[in-house]
Amino acid sequence: YAMLLSLIFLIVLVAAVVGFVFRHEIKTNFESNLNLALENYNMTADQHSEAVDTIQRTLHCCGVQNYSDWERTEYFSQKGIPRSCCKSQNDCLEKDLKDPNKAKLKVFVDGCFFLVTSTMESKMSIVAGISFGIACFQLIGIILACCLSRYITNNQYEMV
């Protein structure tokens, strides 16, 4: 049992170190995938499109760097900026969303990439604290399992 807990502890430790070392690559991949999701955005029930809409609605942002990122997409030429960027769903008309100057007043202007990464970085201390707590419990479990094993082994020799 102690060896199994040690193995799990080492796997979690390696994952944390790898995540810390490659955090810049993770950001770069997230930005490129967000750009790709914008390029392939459509109104069908596509998971990537739903993810973009959810991010934009939840974080009150629009596009990758800002709302003008939508102007380079095929979706913009057909329907304008998506409704998930709108500050107020009742005040967003399709004709306004097709005109970047009018849309600037009706949509969130901040980009999602900065908001997502800053939100993740602000929550990292909470994740690190919880991870440290779990690691402490694992180490206590390893120590107690070793003590139990030693106790059982010592008692077998005393019975004879």
Tab-separated table of N, CA and C in Angstrom:
chain	number	residue	atom	x	y	z
A	1	TYR	N	0.835	-1.190	0.000
A	1	TYR	CA	0.000	0.000	0.000
A	1	TYR	C	0.882	1.258	0.000
A	2	ALA	N	1.945	1.238	0.794
A	2	ALA	CA	2.862	2.386	0.853
A	2	ALA	C	3.526	2.609	-0.495
A	3	MET	N	3.856	1.534	-1.178
A	3	MET	CA	4.488	1.674	-2.498
A	3	MET	C	3.503	2.244	-3.513
A	4	LEU	N	2.256	1.825	-3.447
A	4	LEU	CA	1.228	2.350	-4.351
A	4	LEU	C	1.017	3.841	-4.105
A	5	LEU	N	0.923	4.232	-2.839
A	5	LEU	CA	0.780	5.653	-2.512
A	5	LEU	C	2.003	6.452	-2.956
A	6	SER	N	3.190	5.872	-2.807
A	6	SER	CA	4.421	6.542	-3.243
A	6	SER	C	4.420	6.739	-4.755
A	7	LEU	N	3.961	5.725	-5.479
A	7	LEU	CA	3.887	5.828	-6.937
A	7	LEU	C	2.926	6.936	-7.350
A	8	ILE	N	1.756	6.990	-6.727
A	8	ILE	CA	0.777	8.042	-7.034
A	8	ILE	C	1.349	9.412	-6.687
A	9	PHE	N	2.016	9.507	-5.549
A	9	PHE	CA	2.636	10.770	-5.127
A	9	PHE	C	3.667	11.235	-6.157
A	10	LEU	N	4.510	10.313	-6.628
A	10	LEU	CA	5.529	10.673	-7.626
A	10	LEU	C	4.901	11.100	-8.951
A	11	ILE	N	3.835	10.434	-9.370
A	11	ILE	CA	3.156	10.801	-10.618
A	11	ILE	C	2.583	12.211	-10.517
A	12	VAL	N	1.954	12.519	-9.395
A	12	VAL	CA	1.385	13.859	-9.198
A	12	VAL	C	2.501	14.899	-9.138
A	13	LEU	N	3.594	14.577	-8.471
A	13	LEU	CA	4.726	15.496	-8.383
A	13	LEU	C	5.323	15.780	-9.760
A	14	VAL	N	5.512	14.737	-10.560
A	14	VAL	CA	6.049	14.918	-11.915
A	14	VAL	C	5.091	15.749	-12.768
A	15	ALA	N	3.781	15.491	-12.646
A	15	ALA	CA	2.789	16.264	-13.418
A	15	ALA	C	2.835	17.740	-13.032
A	16	ALA	N	2.992	18.029	-11.746
A	16	ALA	CA	3.055	19.424	-11.301
A	16	ALA	C	4.311	20.107	-11.834
A	17	VAL	N	5.446	19.416	-11.788
A	17	VAL	CA	6.699	19.990	-12.281
A	17	VAL	C	6.624	20.222	-13.790
A	18	VAL	N	6.090	19.255	-14.520
A	18	VAL	CA	5.959	19.400	-15.974
A	18	VAL	C	5.022	20.554	-16.313
A	19	GLY	N	3.912	20.667	-15.595
A	19	GLY	CA	2.981	21.777	-15.821
A	19	GLY	C	3.627	23.124	-15.559
A	20	PHE	N	4.449	23.202	-14.519
A	20	PHE	CA	5.135	24.461	-14.202
A	20	PHE	C	6.185	24.792	-15.253
A	21	VAL	N	6.960	23.791	-15.672
A	21	VAL	CA	8.040	24.021	-16.636
A	21	VAL	C	7.479	24.415	-17.999
A	22	PHE	N	6.392	23.773	-18.408
A	22	PHE	CA	5.847	24.009	-19.750
A	22	PHE	C	4.649	24.956	-19.748
A	23	ARG	N	4.524	25.814	-18.746
A	23	ARG	CA	3.364	26.701	-18.677
A	23	ARG	C	3.297	27.677	-19.846
A	24	HIS	N	4.447	28.112	-20.367
A	24	HIS	CA	4.435	29.042	-21.506
A	24	HIS	C	3.961	28.339	-22.775
A	25	GLU	N	4.354	27.077	-22.936
A	25	GLU	CA	3.887	26.308	-24.086
A	25	GLU	C	2.391	26.059	-23.993
A	26	ILE	N	1.905	25.865	-22.772
A	26	ILE	CA	0.467	25.663	-22.572
A	26	ILE	C	-0.291	26.921	-22.981
A	27	LYS	N	0.232	28.095	-22.601
A	27	LYS	CA	-0.408	29.363	-22.991
A	27	LYS	C	-0.414	29.527	-24.510
A	28	THR	N	0.732	29.230	-25.130
A	28	THR	CA	0.836	29.367	-26.587
A	28	THR	C	-0.139	28.434	-27.290
A	29	ASN	N	-0.230	27.185	-26.818
A	29	ASN	CA	-1.168	26.231	-27.413
A	29	ASN	C	-2.612	26.676	-27.206
A	30	PHE	N	-2.905	27.218	-26.028
A	30	PHE	CA	-4.272	27.695	-25.779
A	30	PHE	C	-4.623	28.835	-26.728
A	31	GLU	N	-3.677	29.762	-26.921
A	31	GLU	CA	-3.944	30.893	-27.814
A	31	GLU	C	-4.152	30.422	-29.248
A	32	SER	N	-3.310	29.491	-29.719
A	32	SER	CA	-3.469	29.017	-31.096
A	32	SER	C	-4.765	28.223	-31.259
A	33	ASN	N	-5.142	27.442	-30.243
A	33	ASN	CA	-6.402	26.693	-30.326
A	33	ASN	C	-7.615	27.618	-30.258
A	34	LEU	N	-7.504	28.697	-29.491
A	34	LEU	CA	-8.594	29.671	-29.444
A	34	LEU	C	-8.731	30.383	-30.792
A	35	ASN	N	-7.612	30.729	-31.413
A	35	ASN	CA	-7.647	31.318	-32.760
A	35	ASN	C	-8.270	30.354	-33.756
A	36	LEU	N	-7.896	29.082	-33.665
A	36	LEU	CA	-8.450	28.066	-34.565
A	36	LEU	C	-9.953	27.898	-34.340
A	37	ALA	N	-10.377	27.947	-33.087
A	37	ALA	CA	-11.808	27.831	-32.786
A	37	ALA	C	-12.582	29.013	-33.359
A	38	LEU	N	-11.991	30.207	-33.335
A	38	LEU	CA	-12.641	31.376	-33.921
A	38	LEU	C	-12.755	31.234	-35.435
A	39	GLU	N	-11.703	30.741	-36.068
A	39	GLU	CA	-11.726	30.576	-37.525
A	39	GLU	C	-12.783	29.567	-37.958
A	40	ASN	N	-12.968	28.509	-37.172
A	40	ASN	CA	-13.912	27.448	-37.529
A	40	ASN	C	-15.263	27.603	-36.846
A	41	TYR	N	-15.499	28.772	-36.257
A	41	TYR	CA	-16.736	29.009	-35.514
A	41	TYR	C	-17.936	28.964	-36.452
A	42	ASN	N	-19.006	28.304	-35.987
A	42	ASN	CA	-20.272	28.301	-36.729
A	42	ASN	C	-21.414	28.122	-35.745
A	43	MET	N	-22.616	28.192	-36.206
A	43	MET	CA	-23.780	28.130	-35.316
A	43	MET	C	-24.300	26.711	-35.109
A	44	THR	N	-23.660	25.714	-35.695
A	44	THR	CA	-24.095	24.343	-35.442
A	44	THR	C	-23.673	23.956	-34.036
A	45	ALA	N	-24.116	22.805	-33.596
A	45	ALA	CA	-23.830	22.365	-32.222
A	45	ALA	C	-22.405	21.805	-32.120
A	46	ASP	N	-21.449	22.556	-32.576
A	46	ASP	CA	-20.042	22.180	-32.525
A	46	ASP	C	-19.503	22.440	-31.120
A	47	GLN	N	-18.727	21.513	-30.567
A	47	GLN	CA	-18.209	21.666	-29.204
A	47	GLN	C	-17.271	22.857	-29.084
A	48	HIS	N	-16.459	23.099	-30.102
A	48	HIS	CA	-15.523	24.216	-30.051
A	48	HIS	C	-16.271	25.552	-30.065
A	49	SER	N	-17.301	25.628	-30.877
A	49	SER	CA	-18.098	26.855	-30.931
A	49	SER	C	-18.823	27.093	-29.616
A	50	GLU	N	-19.343	26.025	-29.023
A	50	GLU	CA	-20.014	26.157	-27.727
A	50	GLU	C	-19.017	26.600	-26.656
A	51	ALA	N	-17.787	26.084	-26.720
A	51	ALA	CA	-16.759	26.471	-25.749
A	51	ALA	C	-16.420	27.951	-25.888
A	52	VAL	N	-16.296	28.429	-27.126
A	52	VAL	CA	-16.011	29.848	-27.364
A	52	VAL	C	-17.147	30.704	-26.810
A	53	ASP	N	-18.392	30.309	-27.095
A	53	ASP	CA	-19.544	31.059	-26.580
A	53	ASP	C	-19.559	31.077	-25.052
A	54	THR	N	-19.279	29.945	-24.440
A	54	THR	CA	-19.279	29.863	-22.978
A	54	THR	C	-18.205	30.757	-22.379
A	55	ILE	N	-17.020	30.727	-22.949
A	55	ILE	CA	-15.922	31.569	-22.456
A	55	ILE	C	-16.293	33.039	-22.594
A	56	GLN	N	-16.835	33.421	-23.745
A	56	GLN	CA	-17.171	34.830	-23.987
A	56	GLN	C	-18.285	35.308	-23.066
A	57	ARG	N	-19.297	34.467	-22.844
A	57	ARG	CA	-20.400	34.855	-21.960
A	57	ARG	C	-19.945	34.919	-20.501
A	58	THR	N	-19.172	33.938	-20.079
A	58	THR	CA	-18.777	33.839	-18.672
A	58	THR	C	-17.792	34.925	-18.268
A	59	LEU	N	-16.776	35.151	-19.113
A	59	LEU	CA	-15.727	36.106	-18.764
A	59	LEU	C	-15.981	37.513	-19.306
A	60	HIS	N	-17.095	37.696	-20.000
A	60	HIS	CA	-17.439	39.003	-20.583
A	60	HIS	C	-16.292	39.510	-21.451
A	61	CYS	N	-15.955	38.700	-22.462
A	61	CYS	CA	-14.879	39.048	-23.386
A	61	CYS	C	-15.331	38.711	-24.802
A	62	CYS	N	-14.492	39.064	-25.779
A	62	CYS	CA	-14.855	38.824	-27.170
A	62	CYS	C	-13.587	38.679	-28.001
A	63	GLY	N	-13.472	37.584	-28.724
A	63	GLY	CA	-12.300	37.353	-29.555
A	63	GLY	C	-11.116	36.857	-28.739
A	64	VAL	N	-9.960	36.770	-29.396
A	64	VAL	CA	-8.752	36.306	-28.710
A	64	VAL	C	-8.070	37.487	-28.033
A	65	GLN	N	-7.646	38.470	-28.823
A	65	GLN	CA	-7.004	39.662	-28.260
A	65	GLN	C	-8.027	40.774	-27.997
A	66	ASN	N	-9.009	40.915	-28.915
A	66	ASN	CA	-10.122	41.855	-28.733
A	66	ASN	C	-11.228	41.494	-29.726
A	67	TYR	N	-12.292	42.250	-29.704
A	67	TYR	CA	-13.465	41.926	-30.530
A	67	TYR	C	-13.175	41.968	-32.032
A	68	SER	N	-12.169	42.729	-32.439
A	68	SER	CA	-11.875	42.855	-33.878
A	68	SER	C	-11.283	41.576	-34.478
A	69	ASP	N	-10.921	40.602	-33.651
A	69	ASP	CA	-10.440	39.316	-34.178
A	69	ASP	C	-11.511	38.621	-35.006
A	70	TRP	N	-12.772	38.899	-34.705
A	70	TRP	CA	-13.865	38.267	-35.444
A	70	TRP	C	-13.946	38.743	-36.886
A	71	GLU	N	-13.412	39.934	-37.174
A	71	GLU	CA	-13.492	40.479	-38.529
A	71	GLU	C	-12.743	39.625	-39.540
A	72	ARG	N	-11.797	38.834	-39.072
A	72	ARG	CA	-10.995	37.985	-39.972
A	72	ARG	C	-11.600	36.596	-40.168
A	73	THR	N	-12.777	36.361	-39.633
A	73	THR	CA	-13.384	35.031	-39.729
A	73	THR	C	-14.458	34.990	-40.806
A	74	GLU	N	-14.749	33.791	-41.244
A	74	GLU	CA	-15.807	33.591	-42.238
A	74	GLU	C	-17.183	33.861	-41.621
A	75	TYR	N	-17.308	33.556	-40.346
A	75	TYR	CA	-18.580	33.783	-39.648
A	75	TYR	C	-18.950	35.266	-39.656
A	76	PHE	N	-17.960	36.136	-39.500
A	76	PHE	CA	-18.224	37.577	-39.472
A	76	PHE	C	-18.813	38.050	-40.795
A	77	SER	N	-18.305	37.536	-41.906
A	77	SER	CA	-18.819	37.971	-43.210
A	77	SER	C	-20.276	37.545	-43.408
A	78	GLN	N	-20.695	36.478	-42.728
A	78	GLN	CA	-22.072	36.009	-42.868
A	78	GLN	C	-23.015	36.644	-41.837
A	79	LYS	N	-22.606	36.630	-40.569
A	79	LYS	CA	-23.529	37.049	-39.514
A	79	LYS	C	-22.964	38.094	-38.572
A	80	GLY	N	-21.723	38.495	-38.747
A	80	GLY	CA	-21.128	39.488	-37.855
A	80	GLY	C	-20.497	38.838	-36.637
A	81	ILE	N	-20.388	39.599	-35.587
A	81	ILE	CA	-19.814	39.101	-34.338
A	81	ILE	C	-20.870	38.240	-33.640
A	82	PRO	N	-20.490	37.138	-33.021
A	82	PRO	CA	-21.483	36.276	-32.353
A	82	PRO	C	-22.206	36.989	-31.208
A	83	ARG	N	-23.419	36.543	-30.949
A	83	ARG	CA	-24.237	37.150	-29.894
A	83	ARG	C	-23.664	36.909	-28.506
A	84	SER	N	-22.796	35.914	-28.374
A	84	SER	CA	-22.202	35.636	-27.057
A	84	SER	C	-21.266	36.758	-26.615
A	85	CYS	N	-20.901	37.651	-27.534
A	85	CYS	CA	-20.061	38.798	-27.201
A	85	CYS	C	-20.876	39.987	-26.690
A	86	CYS	N	-22.177	39.943	-26.856
A	86	CYS	CA	-23.025	41.093	-26.536
A	86	CYS	C	-23.071	41.374	-25.038
A	87	LYS	N	-23.018	42.666	-24.716
A	87	LYS	CA	-23.170	43.081	-23.318
A	87	LYS	C	-24.599	42.823	-22.860
A	88	SER	N	-25.561	43.127	-23.725
A	88	SER	CA	-26.971	42.895	-23.431
A	88	SER	C	-27.577	42.148	-24.618
A	89	GLN	N	-28.153	40.978	-24.371
A	89	GLN	CA	-28.714	40.167	-25.447
A	89	GLN	C	-29.905	40.855	-26.128
A	90	ASN	N	-30.612	41.702	-25.397
A	90	ASN	CA	-31.794	42.384	-25.944
A	90	ASN	C	-31.413	43.535	-26.871
A	91	ASP	N	-30.215	44.075	-26.697
A	91	ASP	CA	-29.804	45.267	-27.435
A	91	ASP	C	-28.879	44.933	-28.612
A	92	CYS	N	-28.726	43.658	-28.940
A	92	CYS	CA	-27.806	43.248	-30.007
A	92	CYS	C	-28.586	42.822	-31.253
A	93	LEU	N	-28.498	43.626	-32.274
A	93	LEU	CA	-29.125	43.271	-33.540
A	93	LEU	C	-28.051	42.789	-34.509
A	94	GLU	N	-28.454	41.924	-35.440
A	94	GLU	CA	-27.480	41.354	-36.377
A	94	GLU	C	-26.835	42.429	-37.245
A	95	LYS	N	-27.596	43.453	-37.625
A	95	LYS	CA	-27.025	44.527	-38.461
A	95	LYS	C	-25.951	45.302	-37.693
A	96	ASP	N	-26.148	45.471	-36.375
A	96	ASP	CA	-25.134	46.151	-35.564
A	96	ASP	C	-23.876	45.292	-35.423
A	97	LEU	N	-24.077	43.984	-35.317
A	97	LEU	CA	-22.946	43.077	-35.137
A	97	LEU	C	-22.116	42.926	-36.412
A	98	LYS	N	-22.686	43.279	-37.562
A	98	LYS	CA	-21.931	43.225	-38.824
A	98	LYS	C	-21.088	44.476	-39.044
A	99	ASP	N	-21.400	45.554	-38.344
A	99	ASP	CA	-20.654	46.807	-38.472
A	99	ASP	C	-19.717	46.946	-37.262
A	100	PRO	N	-18.395	46.853	-37.463
A	100	PRO	CA	-17.450	46.896	-36.336
A	100	PRO	C	-17.549	48.172	-35.493
A	101	ASN	N	-17.874	49.297	-36.113
A	101	ASN	CA	-17.969	50.548	-35.358
A	101	ASN	C	-19.175	50.555	-34.415
A	102	LYS	N	-20.312	50.068	-34.893
A	102	LYS	CA	-21.492	49.979	-34.034
A	102	LYS	C	-21.327	48.865	-33.008
A	103	ALA	N	-20.697	47.769	-33.437
A	103	ALA	CA	-20.527	46.617	-32.555
A	103	ALA	C	-19.648	46.957	-31.361
A	104	LYS	N	-18.698	47.871	-31.559
A	104	LYS	CA	-17.790	48.237	-30.470
A	104	LYS	C	-18.546	48.737	-29.245
A	105	LEU	N	-19.684	49.383	-29.474
A	105	LEU	CA	-20.482	49.914	-28.378
A	105	LEU	C	-21.379	48.858	-27.731
A	106	LYS	N	-21.626	47.753	-28.440
A	106	LYS	CA	-22.592	46.768	-27.965
A	106	LYS	C	-21.969	45.467	-27.485
A	107	VAL	N	-20.685	45.242	-27.786
A	107	VAL	CA	-20.042	43.986	-27.389
A	107	VAL	C	-18.912	44.258	-26.400
A	108	PHE	N	-18.456	43.195	-25.749
A	108	PHE	CA	-17.291	43.301	-24.880
A	108	PHE	C	-16.068	43.514	-25.763
A	109	VAL	N	-15.234	44.470	-25.435
A	109	VAL	CA	-14.096	44.787	-26.297
A	109	VAL	C	-12.828	44.043	-25.891
A	110	ASP	N	-12.750	43.575	-24.658
A	110	ASP	CA	-11.550	42.879	-24.201
A	110	ASP	C	-11.482	41.481	-24.789
A	111	GLY	N	-10.257	41.033	-25.063
A	111	GLY	CA	-10.041	39.695	-25.591
A	111	GLY	C	-10.099	38.634	-24.508
A	112	CYS	N	-10.393	37.410	-24.916
A	112	CYS	CA	-10.558	36.316	-23.961
A	112	CYS	C	-9.241	35.702	-23.523
A	113	PHE	N	-8.220	35.740	-24.366
A	113	PHE	CA	-6.959	35.080	-24.020
A	113	PHE	C	-6.374	35.641	-22.732
A	114	PHE	N	-6.279	36.953	-22.634
A	114	PHE	CA	-5.707	37.569	-21.439
A	114	PHE	C	-6.569	37.274	-20.207
A	115	LEU	N	-7.884	37.346	-20.366
A	115	LEU	CA	-8.777	37.097	-19.230
A	115	LEU	C	-8.692	35.651	-18.741
A	116	VAL	N	-8.629	34.702	-19.675
A	116	VAL	CA	-8.545	33.288	-19.287
A	116	VAL	C	-7.226	33.015	-18.577
A	117	THR	N	-6.122	33.492	-19.146
A	117	THR	CA	-4.818	33.222	-18.531
A	117	THR	C	-4.675	33.935	-17.186
A	118	SER	N	-5.175	35.146	-17.082
A	118	SER	CA	-5.075	35.840	-15.795
A	118	SER	C	-5.978	35.188	-14.754
A	119	THR	N	-7.138	34.686	-15.156
A	119	THR	CA	-8.017	33.970	-14.231
A	119	THR	C	-7.351	32.686	-13.754
A	120	MET	N	-6.737	31.975	-14.679
A	120	MET	CA	-6.049	30.741	-14.305
A	120	MET	C	-4.885	31.029	-13.361
A	121	GLU	N	-4.121	32.063	-13.646
A	121	GLU	CA	-2.982	32.394	-12.797
A	121	GLU	C	-3.434	32.862	-11.412
A	122	SER	N	-4.553	33.555	-11.347
A	122	SER	CA	-5.036	34.007	-10.042
A	122	SER	C	-5.555	32.846	-9.201
A	123	LYS	N	-6.015	31.785	-9.833
A	123	LYS	CA	-6.521	30.610	-9.115
A	123	LYS	C	-5.424	29.588	-8.822
A	124	MET	N	-4.212	29.818	-9.331
A	124	MET	CA	-3.129	28.857	-9.141
A	124	MET	C	-2.753	28.685	-7.683
A	125	SER	N	-2.835	29.736	-6.892
A	125	SER	CA	-2.477	29.609	-5.477
A	125	SER	C	-3.454	28.681	-4.760
A	126	ILE	N	-4.721	28.733	-5.130
A	126	ILE	CA	-5.722	27.841	-4.538
A	126	ILE	C	-5.435	26.400	-4.939
A	127	VAL	N	-5.154	26.186	-6.236
A	127	VAL	CA	-4.845	24.839	-6.723
A	127	VAL	C	-3.582	24.313	-6.050
A	128	ALA	N	-2.556	25.158	-5.922
A	128	ALA	CA	-1.309	24.738	-5.279
A	128	ALA	C	-1.544	24.394	-3.812
A	129	GLY	N	-2.349	25.163	-3.115
A	129	GLY	CA	-2.649	24.880	-1.712
A	129	GLY	C	-3.383	23.565	-1.530
A	130	ILE	N	-4.375	23.322	-2.371
A	130	ILE	CA	-5.122	22.062	-2.291
A	130	ILE	C	-4.204	20.894	-2.627
A	131	SER	N	-3.372	21.054	-3.640
A	131	SER	CA	-2.428	20.000	-4.027
A	131	SER	C	-1.442	19.708	-2.901
A	132	PHE	N	-0.959	20.755	-2.254
A	132	PHE	CA	-0.033	20.572	-1.137
A	132	PHE	C	-0.707	19.829	0.009
A	133	GLY	N	-1.950	20.161	0.298
A	133	GLY	CA	-2.698	19.466	1.345
A	133	GLY	C	-2.874	17.995	1.040
A	134	ILE	N	-3.234	17.679	-0.210
A	134	ILE	CA	-3.394	16.279	-0.615
A	134	ILE	C	-2.053	15.553	-0.522
A	135	ALA	N	-0.973	16.218	-0.934
A	135	ALA	CA	0.357	15.611	-0.870
A	135	ALA	C	0.741	15.305	0.575
A	136	CYS	N	0.397	16.199	1.494
A	136	CYS	CA	0.687	15.960	2.923
A	136	CYS	C	-0.058	14.730	3.422
A	137	PHE	N	-1.331	14.587	3.056
A	137	PHE	CA	-2.099	13.413	3.465
A	137	PHE	C	-1.518	12.141	2.858
A	138	GLN	N	-1.048	12.229	1.613
A	138	GLN	CA	-0.424	11.062	0.996
A	138	GLN	C	0.847	10.668	1.740
A	139	LEU	N	1.666	11.655	2.088
A	139	LEU	CA	2.899	11.361	2.818
A	139	LEU	C	2.599	10.760	4.194
A	140	ILE	N	1.589	11.276	4.875
A	140	ILE	CA	1.184	10.715	6.166
A	140	ILE	C	0.714	9.271	5.975
A	141	GLY	N	-0.037	9.029	4.912
A	141	GLY	CA	-0.491	7.667	4.604
A	141	GLY	C	0.670	6.731	4.330
A	142	ILE	N	1.682	7.210	3.614
A	142	ILE	CA	2.863	6.387	3.326
A	142	ILE	C	3.594	6.044	4.625
A	143	ILE	N	3.788	7.036	5.474
A	143	ILE	CA	4.491	6.819	6.748
A	143	ILE	C	3.706	5.840	7.627
A	144	LEU	N	2.394	6.037	7.735
A	144	LEU	CA	1.583	5.140	8.565
A	144	LEU	C	1.554	3.721	8.004
A	145	ALA	N	1.512	3.576	6.676
A	145	ALA	CA	1.531	2.246	6.069
A	145	ALA	C	2.856	1.542	6.357
A	146	CYS	N	3.954	2.276	6.300
A	146	CYS	CA	5.265	1.689	6.624
A	146	CYS	C	5.330	1.298	8.103
A	147	CYS	N	4.804	2.139	8.992
A	147	CYS	CA	4.787	1.821	10.428
A	147	CYS	C	3.937	0.582	10.697
A	148	LEU	N	2.796	0.486	10.048
A	148	LEU	CA	1.928	-0.681	10.221
A	148	LEU	C	2.614	-1.943	9.731
A	149	SER	N	3.253	-1.845	8.584
A	149	SER	CA	3.975	-2.996	8.048
A	149	SER	C	5.074	-3.450	8.997
A	150	ARG	N	5.800	-2.526	9.541
A	150	ARG	CA	6.887	-2.845	10.480
A	150	ARG	C	6.316	-3.458	11.766
A	151	TYR	N	5.206	-2.924	12.246
A	151	TYR	CA	4.576	-3.439	13.456
A	151	TYR	C	4.110	-4.878	13.253
A	152	ILE	N	3.487	-5.145	12.105
A	152	ILE	CA	3.013	-6.497	11.802
A	152	ILE	C	4.194	-7.454	11.711
A	153	THR	N	5.268	-7.049	11.058
A	153	THR	CA	6.455	-7.890	10.900
A	153	THR	C	7.099	-8.171	12.264
A	154	ASN	N	7.222	-7.207	13.133
A	154	ASN	CA	7.817	-7.392	14.460
A	154	ASN	C	6.976	-8.310	15.332
A	155	ASN	N	5.661	-8.218	15.274
A	155	ASN	CA	4.784	-9.053	16.099
A	155	ASN	C	4.799	-10.506	15.671
A	156	GLN	N	5.067	-10.810	14.430
A	156	GLN	CA	5.117	-12.207	13.976
A	156	GLN	C	6.277	-12.930	14.631
A	157	TYR	N	7.382	-12.259	14.789
A	157	TYR	CA	8.553	-12.911	15.384
A	157	TYR	C	8.412	-13.062	16.898
A	158	GLU	N	7.637	-12.251	17.555
A	158	GLU	CA	7.445	-12.347	18.992
A	158	GLU	C	6.503	-13.484	19.364
A	159	MET	N	5.623	-13.908	18.470
A	159	MET	CA	4.659	-14.949	18.796
A	159	MET	C	5.332	-16.312	18.967
A	160	VAL	N	6.442	-16.550	18.393
A	160	VAL	CA	7.088	-17.858	18.413
A	160	VAL	C	7.600	-18.207	19.751
